[in-house]
Short mmCIF file of C-alpha atoms and ligand atoms in Angstrom, two decimals:
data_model
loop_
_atom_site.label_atom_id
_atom_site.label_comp_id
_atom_site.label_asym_id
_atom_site.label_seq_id
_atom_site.Cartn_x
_atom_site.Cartn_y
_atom_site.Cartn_z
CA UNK B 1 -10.64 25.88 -21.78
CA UNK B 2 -8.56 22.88 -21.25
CA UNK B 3 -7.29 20.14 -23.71
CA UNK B 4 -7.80 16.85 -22.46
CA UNK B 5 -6.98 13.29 -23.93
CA UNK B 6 -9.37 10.69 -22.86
CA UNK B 7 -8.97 7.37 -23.10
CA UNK B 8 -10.97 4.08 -22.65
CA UNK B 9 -9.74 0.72 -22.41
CA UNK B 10 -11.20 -2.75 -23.55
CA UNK B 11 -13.81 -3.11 -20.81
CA UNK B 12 -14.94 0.78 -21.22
CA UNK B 13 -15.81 -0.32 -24.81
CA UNK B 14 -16.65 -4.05 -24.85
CA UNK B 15 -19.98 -3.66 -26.37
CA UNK B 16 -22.37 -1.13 -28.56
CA UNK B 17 -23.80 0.15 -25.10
CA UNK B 18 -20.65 1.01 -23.63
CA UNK B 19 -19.19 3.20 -26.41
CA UNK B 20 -22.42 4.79 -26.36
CA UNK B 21 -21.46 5.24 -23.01
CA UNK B 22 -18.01 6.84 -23.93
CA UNK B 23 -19.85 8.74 -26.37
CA UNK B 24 -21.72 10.45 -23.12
CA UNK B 25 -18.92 11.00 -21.35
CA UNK B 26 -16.71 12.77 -24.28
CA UNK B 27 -19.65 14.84 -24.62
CA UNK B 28 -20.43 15.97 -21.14
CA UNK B 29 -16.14 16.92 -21.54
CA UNK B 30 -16.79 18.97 -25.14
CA UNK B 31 -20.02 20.21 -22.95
CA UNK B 32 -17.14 21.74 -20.26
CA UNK B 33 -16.11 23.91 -23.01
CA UNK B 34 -12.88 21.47 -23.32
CA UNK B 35 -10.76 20.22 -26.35
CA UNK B 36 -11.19 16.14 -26.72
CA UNK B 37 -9.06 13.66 -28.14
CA UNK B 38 -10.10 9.68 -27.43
CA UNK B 39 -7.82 7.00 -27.76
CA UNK B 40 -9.59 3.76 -27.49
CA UNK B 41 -8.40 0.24 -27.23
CA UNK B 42 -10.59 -2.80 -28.86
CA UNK B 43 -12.76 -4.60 -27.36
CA UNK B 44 -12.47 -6.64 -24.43
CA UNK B 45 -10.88 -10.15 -25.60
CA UNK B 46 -10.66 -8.78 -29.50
CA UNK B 47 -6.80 -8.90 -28.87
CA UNK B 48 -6.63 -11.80 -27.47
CA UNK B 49 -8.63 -13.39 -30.11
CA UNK B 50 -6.80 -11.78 -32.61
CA UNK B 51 -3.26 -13.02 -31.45
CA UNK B 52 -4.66 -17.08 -31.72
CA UNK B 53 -5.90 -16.73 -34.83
CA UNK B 54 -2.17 -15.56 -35.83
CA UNK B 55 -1.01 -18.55 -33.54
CA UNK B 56 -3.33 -21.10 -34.93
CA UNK B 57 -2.70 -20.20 -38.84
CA UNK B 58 1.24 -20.50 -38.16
CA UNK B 59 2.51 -20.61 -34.37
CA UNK B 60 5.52 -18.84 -35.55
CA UNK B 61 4.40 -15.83 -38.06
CA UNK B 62 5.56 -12.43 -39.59
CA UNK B 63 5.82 -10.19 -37.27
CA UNK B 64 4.33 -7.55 -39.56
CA UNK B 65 1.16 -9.57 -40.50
CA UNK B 66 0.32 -10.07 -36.84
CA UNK B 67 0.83 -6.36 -36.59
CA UNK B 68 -1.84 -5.97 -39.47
CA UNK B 69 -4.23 -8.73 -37.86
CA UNK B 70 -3.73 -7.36 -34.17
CA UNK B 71 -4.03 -3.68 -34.81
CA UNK B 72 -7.67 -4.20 -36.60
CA UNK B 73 -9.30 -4.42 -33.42
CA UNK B 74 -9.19 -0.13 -32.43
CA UNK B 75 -10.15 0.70 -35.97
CA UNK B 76 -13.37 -1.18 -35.24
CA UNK B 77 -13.38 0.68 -31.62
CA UNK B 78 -12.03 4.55 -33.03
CA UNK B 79 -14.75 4.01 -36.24
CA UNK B 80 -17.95 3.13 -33.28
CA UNK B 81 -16.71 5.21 -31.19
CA UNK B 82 -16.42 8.40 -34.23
CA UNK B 83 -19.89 7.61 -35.31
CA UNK B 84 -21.45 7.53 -31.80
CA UNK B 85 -20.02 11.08 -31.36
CA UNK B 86 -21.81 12.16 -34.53
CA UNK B 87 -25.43 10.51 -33.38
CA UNK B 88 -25.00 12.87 -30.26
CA UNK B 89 -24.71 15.95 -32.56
CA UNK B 90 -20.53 16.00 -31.98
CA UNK B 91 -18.15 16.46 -35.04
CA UNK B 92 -15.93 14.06 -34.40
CA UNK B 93 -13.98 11.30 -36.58
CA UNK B 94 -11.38 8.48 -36.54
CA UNK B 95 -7.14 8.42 -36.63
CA UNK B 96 -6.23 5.22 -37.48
CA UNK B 97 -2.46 4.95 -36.59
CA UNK B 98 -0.82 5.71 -39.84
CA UNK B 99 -2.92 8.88 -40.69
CA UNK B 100 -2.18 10.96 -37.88
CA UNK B 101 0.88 9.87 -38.45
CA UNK B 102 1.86 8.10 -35.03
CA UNK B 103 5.34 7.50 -36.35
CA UNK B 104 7.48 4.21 -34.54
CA UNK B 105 10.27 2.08 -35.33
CA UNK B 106 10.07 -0.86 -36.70
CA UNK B 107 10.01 -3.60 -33.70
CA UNK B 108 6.77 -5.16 -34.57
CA UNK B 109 4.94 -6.38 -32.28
CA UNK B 110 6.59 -3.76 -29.90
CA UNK B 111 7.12 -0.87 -31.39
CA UNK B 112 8.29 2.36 -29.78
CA UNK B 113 7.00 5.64 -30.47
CA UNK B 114 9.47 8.16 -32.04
CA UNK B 115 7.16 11.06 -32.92
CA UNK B 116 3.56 12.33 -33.99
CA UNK B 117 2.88 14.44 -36.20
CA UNK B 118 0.40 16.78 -34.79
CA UNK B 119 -0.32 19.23 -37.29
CA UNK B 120 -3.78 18.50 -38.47
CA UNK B 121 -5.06 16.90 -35.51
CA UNK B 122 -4.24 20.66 -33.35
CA UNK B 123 -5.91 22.60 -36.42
CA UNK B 124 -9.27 19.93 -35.94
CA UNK B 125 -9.35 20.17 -32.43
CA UNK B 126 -8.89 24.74 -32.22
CA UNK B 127 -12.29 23.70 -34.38
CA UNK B 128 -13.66 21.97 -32.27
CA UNK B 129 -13.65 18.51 -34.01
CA UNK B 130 -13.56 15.79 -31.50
CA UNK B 131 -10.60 13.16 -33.03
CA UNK B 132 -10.74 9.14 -32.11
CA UNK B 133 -7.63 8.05 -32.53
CA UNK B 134 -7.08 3.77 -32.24
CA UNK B 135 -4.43 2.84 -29.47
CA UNK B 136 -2.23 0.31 -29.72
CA UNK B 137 -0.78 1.09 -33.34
CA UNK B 138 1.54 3.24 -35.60
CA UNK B 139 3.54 2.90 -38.49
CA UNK B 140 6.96 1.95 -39.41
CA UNK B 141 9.61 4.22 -41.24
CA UNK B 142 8.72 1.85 -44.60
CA UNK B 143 4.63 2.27 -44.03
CA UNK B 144 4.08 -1.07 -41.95
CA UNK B 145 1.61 -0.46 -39.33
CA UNK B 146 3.43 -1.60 -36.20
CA UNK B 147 1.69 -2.13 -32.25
CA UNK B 148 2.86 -0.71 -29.28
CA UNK B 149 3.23 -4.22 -27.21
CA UNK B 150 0.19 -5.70 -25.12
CA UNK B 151 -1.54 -3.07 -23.17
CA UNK B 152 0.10 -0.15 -25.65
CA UNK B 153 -3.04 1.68 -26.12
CA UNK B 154 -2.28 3.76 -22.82
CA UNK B 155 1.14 4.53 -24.17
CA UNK B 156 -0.37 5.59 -27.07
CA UNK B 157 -2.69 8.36 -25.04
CA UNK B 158 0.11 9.36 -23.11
CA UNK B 159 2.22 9.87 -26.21
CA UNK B 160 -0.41 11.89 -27.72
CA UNK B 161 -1.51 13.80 -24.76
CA UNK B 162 2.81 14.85 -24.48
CA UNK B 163 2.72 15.87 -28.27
CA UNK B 164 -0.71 17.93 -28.15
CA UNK B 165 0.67 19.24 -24.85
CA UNK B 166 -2.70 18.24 -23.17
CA UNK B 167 -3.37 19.47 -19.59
CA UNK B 168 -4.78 15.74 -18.60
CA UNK B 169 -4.46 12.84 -20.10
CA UNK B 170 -7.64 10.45 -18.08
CA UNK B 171 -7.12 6.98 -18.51
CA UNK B 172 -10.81 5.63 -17.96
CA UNK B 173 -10.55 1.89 -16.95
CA UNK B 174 -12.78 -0.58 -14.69
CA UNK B 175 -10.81 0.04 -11.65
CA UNK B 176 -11.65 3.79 -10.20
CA UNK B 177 -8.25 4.52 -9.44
CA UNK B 178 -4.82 2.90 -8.21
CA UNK B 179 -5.07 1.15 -4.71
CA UNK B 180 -2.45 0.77 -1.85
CA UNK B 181 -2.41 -2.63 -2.27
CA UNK B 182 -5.68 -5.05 -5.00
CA UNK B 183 -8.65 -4.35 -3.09
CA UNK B 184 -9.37 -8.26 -4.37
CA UNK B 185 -6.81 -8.84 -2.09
CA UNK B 186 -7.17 -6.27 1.31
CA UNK B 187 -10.09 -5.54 2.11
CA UNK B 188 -9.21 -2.45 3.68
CA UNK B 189 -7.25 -1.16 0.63
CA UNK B 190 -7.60 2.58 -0.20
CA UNK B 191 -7.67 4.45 -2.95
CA UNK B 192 -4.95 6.45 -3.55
CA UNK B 193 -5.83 10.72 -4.15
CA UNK B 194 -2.23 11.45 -5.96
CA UNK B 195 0.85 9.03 -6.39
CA UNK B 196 4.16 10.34 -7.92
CA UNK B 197 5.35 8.97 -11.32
CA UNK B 198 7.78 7.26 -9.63
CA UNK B 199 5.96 4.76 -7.47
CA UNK B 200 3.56 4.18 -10.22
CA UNK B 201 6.34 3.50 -12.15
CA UNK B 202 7.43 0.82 -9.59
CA UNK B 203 3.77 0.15 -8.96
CA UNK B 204 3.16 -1.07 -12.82
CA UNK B 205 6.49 -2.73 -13.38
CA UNK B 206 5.97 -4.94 -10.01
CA UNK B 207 2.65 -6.44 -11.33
CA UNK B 208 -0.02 -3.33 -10.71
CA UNK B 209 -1.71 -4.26 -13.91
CA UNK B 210 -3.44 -0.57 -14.02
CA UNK B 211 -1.34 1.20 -16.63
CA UNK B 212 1.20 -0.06 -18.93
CA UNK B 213 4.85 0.71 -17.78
CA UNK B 214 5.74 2.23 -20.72
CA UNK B 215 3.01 4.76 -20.31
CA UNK B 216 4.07 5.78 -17.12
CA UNK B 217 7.73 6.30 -17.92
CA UNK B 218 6.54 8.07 -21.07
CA UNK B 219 4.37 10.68 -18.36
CA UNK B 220 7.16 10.98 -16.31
CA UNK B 221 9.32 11.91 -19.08
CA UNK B 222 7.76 14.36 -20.67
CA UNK B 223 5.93 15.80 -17.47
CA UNK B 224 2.01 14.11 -18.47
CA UNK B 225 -0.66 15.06 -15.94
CA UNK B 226 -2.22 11.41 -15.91
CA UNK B 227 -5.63 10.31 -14.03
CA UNK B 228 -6.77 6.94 -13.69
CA UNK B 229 -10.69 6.70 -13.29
CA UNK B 230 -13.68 4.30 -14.19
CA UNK B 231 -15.81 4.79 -16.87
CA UNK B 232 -18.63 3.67 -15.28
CA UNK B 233 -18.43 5.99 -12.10
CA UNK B 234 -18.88 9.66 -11.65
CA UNK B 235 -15.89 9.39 -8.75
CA UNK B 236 -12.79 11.39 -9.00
CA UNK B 237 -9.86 8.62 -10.23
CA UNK B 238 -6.14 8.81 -8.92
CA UNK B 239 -3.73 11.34 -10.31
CA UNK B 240 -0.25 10.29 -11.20
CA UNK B 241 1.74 13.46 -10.10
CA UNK B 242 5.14 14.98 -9.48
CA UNK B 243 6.40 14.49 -5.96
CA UNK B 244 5.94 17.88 -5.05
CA UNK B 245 2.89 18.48 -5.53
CA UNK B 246 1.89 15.58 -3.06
CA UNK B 247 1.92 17.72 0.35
CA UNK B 248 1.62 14.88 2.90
CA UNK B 249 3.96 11.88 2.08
CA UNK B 250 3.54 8.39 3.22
CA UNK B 251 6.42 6.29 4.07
CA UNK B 252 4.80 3.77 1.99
CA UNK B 253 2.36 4.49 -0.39
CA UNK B 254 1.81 0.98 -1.89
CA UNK B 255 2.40 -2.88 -1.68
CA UNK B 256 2.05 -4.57 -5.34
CA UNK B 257 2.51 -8.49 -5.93
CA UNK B 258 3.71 -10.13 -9.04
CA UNK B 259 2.82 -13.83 -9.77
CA UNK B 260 4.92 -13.62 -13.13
CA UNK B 261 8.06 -14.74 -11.86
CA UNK B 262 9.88 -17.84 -11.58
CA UNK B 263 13.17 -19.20 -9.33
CA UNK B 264 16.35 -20.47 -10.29
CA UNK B 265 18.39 -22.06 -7.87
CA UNK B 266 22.19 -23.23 -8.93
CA UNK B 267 23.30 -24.82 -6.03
CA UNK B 268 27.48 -25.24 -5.66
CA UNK B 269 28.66 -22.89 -8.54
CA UNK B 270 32.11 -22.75 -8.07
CA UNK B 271 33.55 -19.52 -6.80
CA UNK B 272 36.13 -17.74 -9.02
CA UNK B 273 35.92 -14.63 -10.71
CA UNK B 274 33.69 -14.25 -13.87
CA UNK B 275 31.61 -16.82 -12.79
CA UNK B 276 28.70 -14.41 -12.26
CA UNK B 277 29.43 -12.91 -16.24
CA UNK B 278 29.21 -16.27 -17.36
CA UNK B 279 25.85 -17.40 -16.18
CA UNK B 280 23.80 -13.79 -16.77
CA UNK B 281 25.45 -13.37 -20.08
CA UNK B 282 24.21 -15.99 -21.74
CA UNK B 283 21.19 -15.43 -20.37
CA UNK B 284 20.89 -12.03 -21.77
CA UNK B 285 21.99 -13.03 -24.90
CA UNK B 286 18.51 -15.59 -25.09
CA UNK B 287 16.70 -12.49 -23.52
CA UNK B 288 16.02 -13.98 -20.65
CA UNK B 289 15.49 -10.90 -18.53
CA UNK B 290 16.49 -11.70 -14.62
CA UNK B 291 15.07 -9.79 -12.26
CA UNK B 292 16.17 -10.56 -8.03
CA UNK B 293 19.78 -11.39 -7.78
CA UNK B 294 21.18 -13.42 -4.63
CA UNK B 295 24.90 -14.95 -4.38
CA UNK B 296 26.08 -16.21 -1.11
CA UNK B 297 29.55 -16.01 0.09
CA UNK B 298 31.15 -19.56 -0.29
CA UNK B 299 31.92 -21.16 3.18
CA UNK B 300 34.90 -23.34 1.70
CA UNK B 301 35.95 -20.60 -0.78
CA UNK B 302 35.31 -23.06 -3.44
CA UNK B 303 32.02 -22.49 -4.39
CA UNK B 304 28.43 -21.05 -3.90
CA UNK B 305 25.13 -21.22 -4.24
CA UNK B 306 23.12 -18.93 -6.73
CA UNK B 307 19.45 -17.92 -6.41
CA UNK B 308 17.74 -15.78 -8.92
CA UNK B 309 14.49 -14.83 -10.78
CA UNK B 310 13.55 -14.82 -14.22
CA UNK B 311 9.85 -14.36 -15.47
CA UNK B 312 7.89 -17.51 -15.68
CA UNK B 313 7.46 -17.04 -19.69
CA UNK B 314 11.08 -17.64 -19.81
CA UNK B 315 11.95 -20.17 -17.03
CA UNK B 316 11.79 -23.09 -19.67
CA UNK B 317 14.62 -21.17 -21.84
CA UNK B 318 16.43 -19.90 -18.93
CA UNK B 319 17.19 -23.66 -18.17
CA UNK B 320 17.70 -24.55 -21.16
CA UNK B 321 20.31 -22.18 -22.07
CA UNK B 322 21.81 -22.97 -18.06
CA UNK B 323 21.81 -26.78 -18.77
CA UNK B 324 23.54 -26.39 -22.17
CA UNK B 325 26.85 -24.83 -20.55
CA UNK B 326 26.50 -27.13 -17.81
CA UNK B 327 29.93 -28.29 -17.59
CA UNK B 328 31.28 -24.83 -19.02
CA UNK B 329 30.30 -23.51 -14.90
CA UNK B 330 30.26 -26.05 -13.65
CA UNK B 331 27.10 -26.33 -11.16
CA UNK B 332 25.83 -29.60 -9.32
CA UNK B 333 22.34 -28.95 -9.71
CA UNK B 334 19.78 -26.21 -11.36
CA UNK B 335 16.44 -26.62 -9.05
CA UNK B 336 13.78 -24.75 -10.94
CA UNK B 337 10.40 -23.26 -9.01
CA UNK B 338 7.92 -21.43 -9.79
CA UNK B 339 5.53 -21.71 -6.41
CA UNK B 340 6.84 -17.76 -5.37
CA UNK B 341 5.61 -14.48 -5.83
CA UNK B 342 7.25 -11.18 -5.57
CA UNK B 343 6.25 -8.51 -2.99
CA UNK B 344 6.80 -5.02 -2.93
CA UNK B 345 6.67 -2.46 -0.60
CA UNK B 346 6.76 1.06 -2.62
CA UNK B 347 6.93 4.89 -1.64
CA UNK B 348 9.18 7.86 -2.25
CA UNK B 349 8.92 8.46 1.98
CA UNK B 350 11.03 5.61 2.18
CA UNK B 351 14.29 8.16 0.76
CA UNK B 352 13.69 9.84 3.96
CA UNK B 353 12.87 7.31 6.36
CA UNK B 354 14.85 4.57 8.50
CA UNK B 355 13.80 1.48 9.47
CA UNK B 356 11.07 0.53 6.67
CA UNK B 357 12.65 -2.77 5.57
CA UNK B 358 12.86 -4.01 9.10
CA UNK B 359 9.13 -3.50 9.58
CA UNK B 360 8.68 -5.48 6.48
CA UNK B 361 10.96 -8.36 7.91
CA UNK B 362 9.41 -8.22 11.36
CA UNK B 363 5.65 -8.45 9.78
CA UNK B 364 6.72 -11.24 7.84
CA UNK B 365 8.65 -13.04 10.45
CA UNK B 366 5.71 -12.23 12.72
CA UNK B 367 3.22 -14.45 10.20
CA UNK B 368 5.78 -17.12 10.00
CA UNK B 369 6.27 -16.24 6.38
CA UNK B 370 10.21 -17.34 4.84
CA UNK B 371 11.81 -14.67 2.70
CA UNK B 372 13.63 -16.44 -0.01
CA UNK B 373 15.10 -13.86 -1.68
CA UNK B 374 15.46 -9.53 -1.12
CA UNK B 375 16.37 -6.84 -3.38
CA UNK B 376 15.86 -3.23 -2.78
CA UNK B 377 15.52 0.34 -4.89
CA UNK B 378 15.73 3.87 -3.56
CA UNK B 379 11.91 3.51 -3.53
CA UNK B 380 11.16 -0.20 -3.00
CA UNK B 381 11.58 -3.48 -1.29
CA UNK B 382 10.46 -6.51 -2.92
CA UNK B 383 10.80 -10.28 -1.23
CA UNK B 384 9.69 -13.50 -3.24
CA UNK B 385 7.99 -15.74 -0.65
CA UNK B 386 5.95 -19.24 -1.56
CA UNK B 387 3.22 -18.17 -3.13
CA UNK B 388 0.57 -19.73 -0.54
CA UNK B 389 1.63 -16.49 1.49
CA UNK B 390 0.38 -14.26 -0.90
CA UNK B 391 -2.71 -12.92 0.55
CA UNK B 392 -1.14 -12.78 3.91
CA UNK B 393 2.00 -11.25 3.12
CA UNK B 394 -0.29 -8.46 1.78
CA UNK B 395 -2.17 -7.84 4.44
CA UNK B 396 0.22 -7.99 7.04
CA UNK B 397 2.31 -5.31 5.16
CA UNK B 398 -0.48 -3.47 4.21
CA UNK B 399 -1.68 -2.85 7.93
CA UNK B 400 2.50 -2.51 9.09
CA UNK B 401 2.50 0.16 7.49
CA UNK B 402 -0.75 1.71 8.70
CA UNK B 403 -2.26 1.26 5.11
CA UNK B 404 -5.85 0.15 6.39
CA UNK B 405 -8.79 2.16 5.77
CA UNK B 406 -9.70 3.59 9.34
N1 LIG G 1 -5.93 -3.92 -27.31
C1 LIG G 1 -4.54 -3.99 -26.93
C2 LIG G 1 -4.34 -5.10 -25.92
O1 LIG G 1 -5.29 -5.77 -25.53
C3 LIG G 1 -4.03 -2.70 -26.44
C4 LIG G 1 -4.66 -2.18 -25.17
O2 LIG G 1 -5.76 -2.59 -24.81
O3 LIG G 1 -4.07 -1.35 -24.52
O4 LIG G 1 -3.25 -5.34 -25.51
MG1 LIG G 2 -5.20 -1.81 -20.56
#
């Protein structure tokens, strides 16, 4: 007998068919003689319905109202989801947030998860009782109910699968797994058996919109067996591993893209020390998060030209906040663009390999495709290019490093 946390996202419940759908699928795991929790998100689009009517009542509101308004959305989910159980003979019922109690702090809107109480819920399910708890939510230390941040509801199954101590936490979705590169994309992308923690880590946080990064760092944490698989297939999913248990390692296991980020150019910054403290400072003090770094060395020793990359949300503060100390640093000119898009090349292989940024270069080069700007990790290479190069950047990458499906 295992214990297993399932959970469904939006599109796995977007309708009354669908979560009697789940319903079958929860059952044919209590069937397996297994121990169920189900953390559901809302409907597809319920968030994002919910958020603009907070937006259109007052475009700057309490954050703890919109928690209240924003949350609503998995109690309808958990409650149809609870009562579909029952209709199939299954004792099951709903968690909202605060009654487990998923306990966070108090950064509404989003909130971090400190601890869950998991009393009750571990006497329920040694019974057998099948519990729905809603995703997304908690509660504050003073009894708000707080949200975990867009996407949080996979967070929240992780979280609860780590406190249970679950032996799987499934994340069903309406993608069957994670992909060397979006089969939307390459066509001769692959579905990937096992990836490490790691790479899905870099995976998510470079634009892989399959699992919210703070889910995956959460798994990797506290050790989370997680598998990503559709709801509406019967085909094993992808499981999010540690390294060694993945036996044959690819140099590469991955290539993600991310159209959420923007340029900065400062062209002649003067060249002294400090100067670089005085531009990202401010910037971090507006929490404008910068991402790719480059500086070149000054040919005059007088001054330099800056290129960097913030997210496109924030490009319209970054420059703000840059044009307002202006004369403070001096600069001749800010030029703002936000035609790129970040590539990244990703695998743990690359540790223990030479050479895999030059083949990135050379198929790049090859395709006549300019690298604006570089930055690497232990684990990853990313390049921002225009973004007309997407699609080919991808696929050139994805078949230098002998990606394609054969
Ligand atoms: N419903 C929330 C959202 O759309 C949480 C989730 O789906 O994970 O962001
Ligand atoms: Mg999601």
């Amino acid at each position: 007998m295992a214990r297993i946390v399932m959970k469904f996202g939006g599109t796995s419940v977007a309708d009354v068919d669908r979560i009697k759908n789940v319903a079958r699928r929860v059952q044919a795991e209590v069937a397996r003689g297994n121990q169920v929790a189900v953390v559901v998100s809302a409907m597809a689009g319920e968030t994002n319905k919910l958020v603009e009517y907070c937006r259109s009542v007052a475009p700057i509101h309490d954050a703890r109202e919109y928690d209240t308004v924003v949350a609503s959305g998995e109690q309808v989910t958990a409650g149809l989801t609870a009562m579909a159980l029952q209709e199939l003979g299954i004792t099951a019922r709903s968690w909202l947030g605060w009654q487990i109690a998923i306990q966070t702090d108090d950064v509404h809107g989003k909130a971090r998860i400190h601890e869950i109480k998991t009393t009750e819920l571990d006497r329920r399910l040694n019974a057998g009782e099948v519990a729905v708890v809603a995703g997304f939510q908690g509660v504050a230390p003073n009894g708000r109910i707080t949200t975990l941040g867009r996407g949080g509801s996979d967070t929240s199954a992780v979280a609860l699968a780590a406190a249970l101590g679950a032996d799987r936490c499934d994340i069903y979705t309406d993608v069957d797994g994670v992909y060397t590169c979006d089969p939307r994309i390459v066509r001769g992308a692959r579905k990937l058996n096992k990836i490490t923690y790691e790479e899905m880590l870099e995976m998510a946080s470079q634009g892989a919109k399959v699992l919210q990064t703070r889910s995956v760092e959460m798994a990797m944490k506290h050790r989370v067996r997680v598998q990503v698989l559709s709801s509406f297939e019967d085909t094993p999913g992808t499981l999010v591993v540690d390294e060694d248990e993945i036996v044959e390692q690819e140099v590469v296991s991955g290539i993600a893209y991310s159209r959420d980020e923007a340029k900065i150019t400062l062209v002649q910054v003067p060249d002294r020390p400090g100067i670089a403290a005085s531009i990202f400072g401010p910037l971090a003090d507006a929490a404008v998060n910068v991402d790719m770094i480059v500086q070149n060395v000054s040919e005059n020793g007088k001054s330099t030209d800056l290129t960097f990359t913030v997210g496109k949300t924030d490009l319209d503060r970054a420059v703000q906040v840059l044009n307002n100390i202006r004369d403070e640093l001096g600069f001749a000119r800010l030029i703002p663009d936000q035609n790129v898009v970040k590539i990244s090349v990703i695998g743990v292989g690359m540790r223990s390999h030479a050479g895999v940024a030059q083949r990135m270069f050379k198929a790049l080069a090859e395709n006549g495709i300019n690298i604006q700007v570089i930055s690497t990790s232990e684990i990853k290479i990313s390049v921002l290019v225009e973004e007309k190069y997407l699609e080919l950047a991808c696929r050139a990458l994805h078949s230098a490093y002998g990606l394609d499906a054969s």
